[in-house]
PDB file of C-alpha atoms in Angstrom:
ATOM      1  CA  MET M   1       3.453  -6.409  -5.908  1.00 53.00           C
ATOM      2  CA  ASN M   2       4.161  -2.749  -6.338  1.00 57.00           C
ATOM      3  CA  PHE M   3       0.825  -1.204  -7.360  1.00 61.00           C
ATOM      4  CA  ASP M   4       2.806   1.280  -9.107  1.00 58.00           C
ATOM      5  CA  GLN M   5       3.591  -1.217 -12.069  1.00 56.00           C
ATOM      6  CA  GLY M   6       2.045  -4.613 -13.228  1.00 57.00           C
ATOM      7  CA  GLU M   7       1.375  -6.793 -15.272  1.00 61.00           C
ATOM      8  CA  PHE M   8       0.621  -5.357 -18.775  1.00 60.00           C
ATOM      9  CA  ASN M   9      -2.325  -7.163 -20.539  1.00 60.00           C
ATOM     10  CA  PHE M  10      -1.303  -7.017 -24.352  1.00 67.00           C
ATOM     11  CA  ASP M  11      -4.311  -9.465 -25.239  1.00 68.00           C
ATOM     12  CA  ALA M  12      -6.678  -6.329 -24.850  1.00 60.00           C
ATOM     13  CA  GLU M  13      -8.753  -5.102 -28.262  1.00 63.00           C
ATOM     14  CA  GLY M  14      -7.903  -1.100 -29.319  1.00 62.00           C
ATOM     15  CA  SER M  15      -5.398   1.523 -28.270  1.00 65.00           C
ATOM     16  CA  GLU M  16      -6.152   2.518 -25.055  1.00 75.00           C
ATOM     17  CA  ALA M  17      -8.188  -0.443 -24.172  1.00 76.00           C
ATOM     18  CA  GLY M  18      -5.343  -2.560 -22.921  1.00 75.00           C
ATOM     19  CA  TYR M  19      -3.425   0.223 -21.033  1.00 78.00           C
ATOM     20  CA  ARG M  20      -7.425   1.057 -18.897  1.00 83.00           C
ATOM     21  CA  LYS M  21      -7.677  -2.632 -18.694  1.00 84.00           C
ATOM     22  CA  TRP M  22      -4.285  -3.034 -16.895  1.00 81.00           C
ATOM     23  CA  ARG M  23      -4.908   0.204 -14.858  1.00 86.00           C
ATOM     24  CA  GLN M  24      -8.209  -0.976 -13.683  1.00 90.00           C
ATOM     25  CA  GLU M  25      -6.837  -4.229 -12.849  1.00 89.00           C
ATOM     26  CA  LEU M  26      -4.093  -2.966 -11.029  1.00 88.00           C
ATOM     27  CA  ASP M  27      -6.479  -0.399  -8.878  1.00 90.00           C
ATOM     28  CA  ALA M  28      -8.664  -3.119  -8.004  1.00 92.00           C
ATOM     29  CA  ARG M  29      -6.137  -4.906  -6.282  1.00 89.00           C
ATOM     30  CA  LYS M  30      -4.538  -1.934  -4.224  1.00 89.00           C
ATOM     31  CA  GLN M  31      -8.411  -1.561  -2.983  1.00 93.00           C
ATOM     32  CA  GLU M  32      -8.325  -5.232  -2.022  1.00 92.00           C
ATOM     33  CA  PHE M  33      -5.007  -4.837  -0.286  1.00 89.00           C
ATOM     34  CA  GLU M  34      -5.965  -1.804   1.479  1.00 92.00           C
ATOM     35  CA  HIS M  35      -9.007  -3.003   2.463  1.00 93.00           C
ATOM     36  CA  ARG M  36      -7.784  -6.067   3.956  1.00 90.00           C
ATOM     37  CA  TRP M  37      -5.649  -4.308   5.655  1.00 90.00           C
ATOM     38  CA  GLY M  38      -6.468  -1.708   6.900  1.00 91.00           C
ATOM     39  CA  VAL M  39      -4.343   1.158   5.062  1.00 93.00           C
ATOM     40  CA  VAL M  40      -4.421   3.841   2.406  1.00 92.00           C
ATOM     41  CA  LEU M  41      -1.364   3.463   0.797  1.00 92.00           C
ATOM     42  CA  GLY M  42       0.712   6.780  -0.486  1.00 90.00           C
ATOM     43  CA  LYS M  43      -1.614   8.788   1.539  1.00 93.00           C
ATOM     44  CA  ARG M  44      -0.429  11.216   4.411  1.00 95.00           C
ATOM     45  CA  VAL M  45      -1.691   8.943   7.770  1.00 96.00           C
ATOM     46  CA  LYS M  46      -0.970   9.367  11.300  1.00 96.00           C
ATOM     47  CA  VAL M  47       0.488   5.959  13.008  1.00 96.00           C
ATOM     48  CA  TRP M  48       0.348   5.314  17.027  1.00 96.00           C
ATOM     49  CA  LEU M  49       2.699   2.326  17.201  1.00 96.00           C
ATOM     50  CA  LYS M  50       2.913  -0.017  19.984  1.00 95.00           C
ATOM     51  CA  ASN M  51       6.326   1.017  22.126  1.00 90.00           C
ATOM     52  CA  HIS M  52       6.588   4.337  20.706  1.00 92.00           C
ATOM     53  CA  ALA M  53       5.559   6.824  22.838  1.00 92.00           C
ATOM     54  CA  LYS M  54       4.673   9.455  20.021  1.00 94.00           C
ATOM     55  CA  PRO M  55       2.327   9.162  16.653  1.00 95.00           C
ATOM     56  CA  VAL M  56       4.281   9.918  13.147  1.00 95.00           C
ATOM     57  CA  SER M  57       3.482  11.918  10.025  1.00 95.00           C
ATOM     58  CA  GLY M  58       3.938  11.375   6.693  1.00 95.00           C
ATOM     59  CA  PRO M  59       2.783   9.373   3.390  1.00 96.00           C
ATOM     60  CA  LEU M  60       2.436   5.365   4.038  1.00 95.00           C
ATOM     61  CA  GLU M  61       4.321   2.927   2.125  1.00 94.00           C
ATOM     62  CA  TRP M  62       4.300  -0.115   1.470  1.00 91.00           C
ATOM     63  CA  LEU M  63       7.920  -2.158   1.649  1.00 90.00           C
ATOM     64  CA  THR M  64       7.826  -5.257  -0.684  1.00 79.00           C
ATOM     65  CA  GLY M  65      10.256  -7.598  -1.353  1.00 66.00           C
ATOM     66  CA  LYS M  66      10.760  -9.699  -4.414  1.00 66.00           C
ATOM     67  CA  ARG M  67       9.212 -12.752  -3.096  1.00 70.00           C
ATOM     68  CA  TYR M  68       5.894 -11.675  -1.490  1.00 68.00           C
ATOM     69  CA  ASN M  69       3.410 -13.726  -0.250  1.00 73.00           C
ATOM     70  CA  PRO M  70       0.419 -12.467   0.332  1.00 71.00           C
ATOM     71  CA  ASN M  71      -0.499 -14.317   3.615  1.00 77.00           C
ATOM     72  CA  ASP M  72       2.610 -12.571   5.148  1.00 82.00           C
ATOM     73  CA  GLU M  73       2.644  -9.942   7.545  1.00 87.00           C
ATOM     74  CA  PRO M  74       2.950  -6.722   5.428  1.00 90.00           C
ATOM     75  CA  ARG M  75       5.912  -4.154   6.285  1.00 91.00           C
ATOM     76  CA  PHE M  76       5.138  -0.773   6.415  1.00 94.00           C
ATOM     77  CA  LYS M  77       7.319   2.944   6.292  1.00 94.00           C
ATOM     78  CA  VAL M  78       6.703   6.096   7.366  1.00 95.00           C
ATOM     79  CA  ARG M  79       8.986   8.522   6.974  1.00 93.00           C
ATOM     80  CA  THR M  80      12.306   6.757   7.933  1.00 92.00           C
ATOM     81  CA  LEU M  81       9.939   4.434  10.187  1.00 94.00           C
ATOM     82  CA  GLU M  82       9.703   0.566   9.444  1.00 94.00           C
ATOM     83  CA  PHE M  83       7.012  -1.445  11.024  1.00 95.00           C
ATOM     84  CA  VAL M  84       4.568  -4.461  10.552  1.00 93.00           C
ATOM     85  CA  ILE M  85       0.940  -4.081  10.856  1.00 92.00           C
ATOM     86  CA  SER M  86       0.956  -5.977  14.140  1.00 94.00           C
ATOM     87  CA  GLU M  87       2.890  -3.208  15.091  1.00 96.00           C
ATOM     88  CA  VAL M  88      -0.227  -0.454  14.496  1.00 95.00           C
ATOM     89  CA  GLU M  89      -2.469   0.593  17.717  1.00 95.00           C
ATOM     90  CA  SER M  90      -4.246   3.133  15.399  1.00 94.00           C
ATOM     91  CA  MET M  91      -3.787   4.888  12.237  1.00 94.00           C
ATOM     92  CA  VAL M  92      -5.977   7.524  10.570  1.00 94.00           C
ATOM     93  CA  ARG M  93      -5.614   9.560   7.722  1.00 92.00           C
ATOM     94  CA  ASP M  94      -3.917  12.831   8.382  1.00 88.00           C
ATOM     95  CA  ASP M  95      -4.821  15.332   5.848  1.00 81.00           C
ATOM     96  CA  GLU M  96      -3.230  18.398   7.576  1.00 65.00           C
ATOM     97  CA  ASP M  97      -0.503  20.463   6.364  1.00 54.00           C
TER      98      ASP M  97
END
């Protein structure tokens, strides 16, 4: 599941009602995912990983394959570094420039 593109609901009434409902459902699923895994997608974070001497900072990306299983451990990327959630020792939002 990519939270930038979901499934459009063509059954909604009105000219923009379908889009608004689709966007709300997509945002709700994104928030659910973030809450479950303790992450903030698309925002700048500072991540301390096991077996890495220094933290890495940058926007957090969720790497999904075509066959995403919601029970599988998610893979993430910050800059060029890819990791799974179990490698994370600490993650904080980093709003500094």
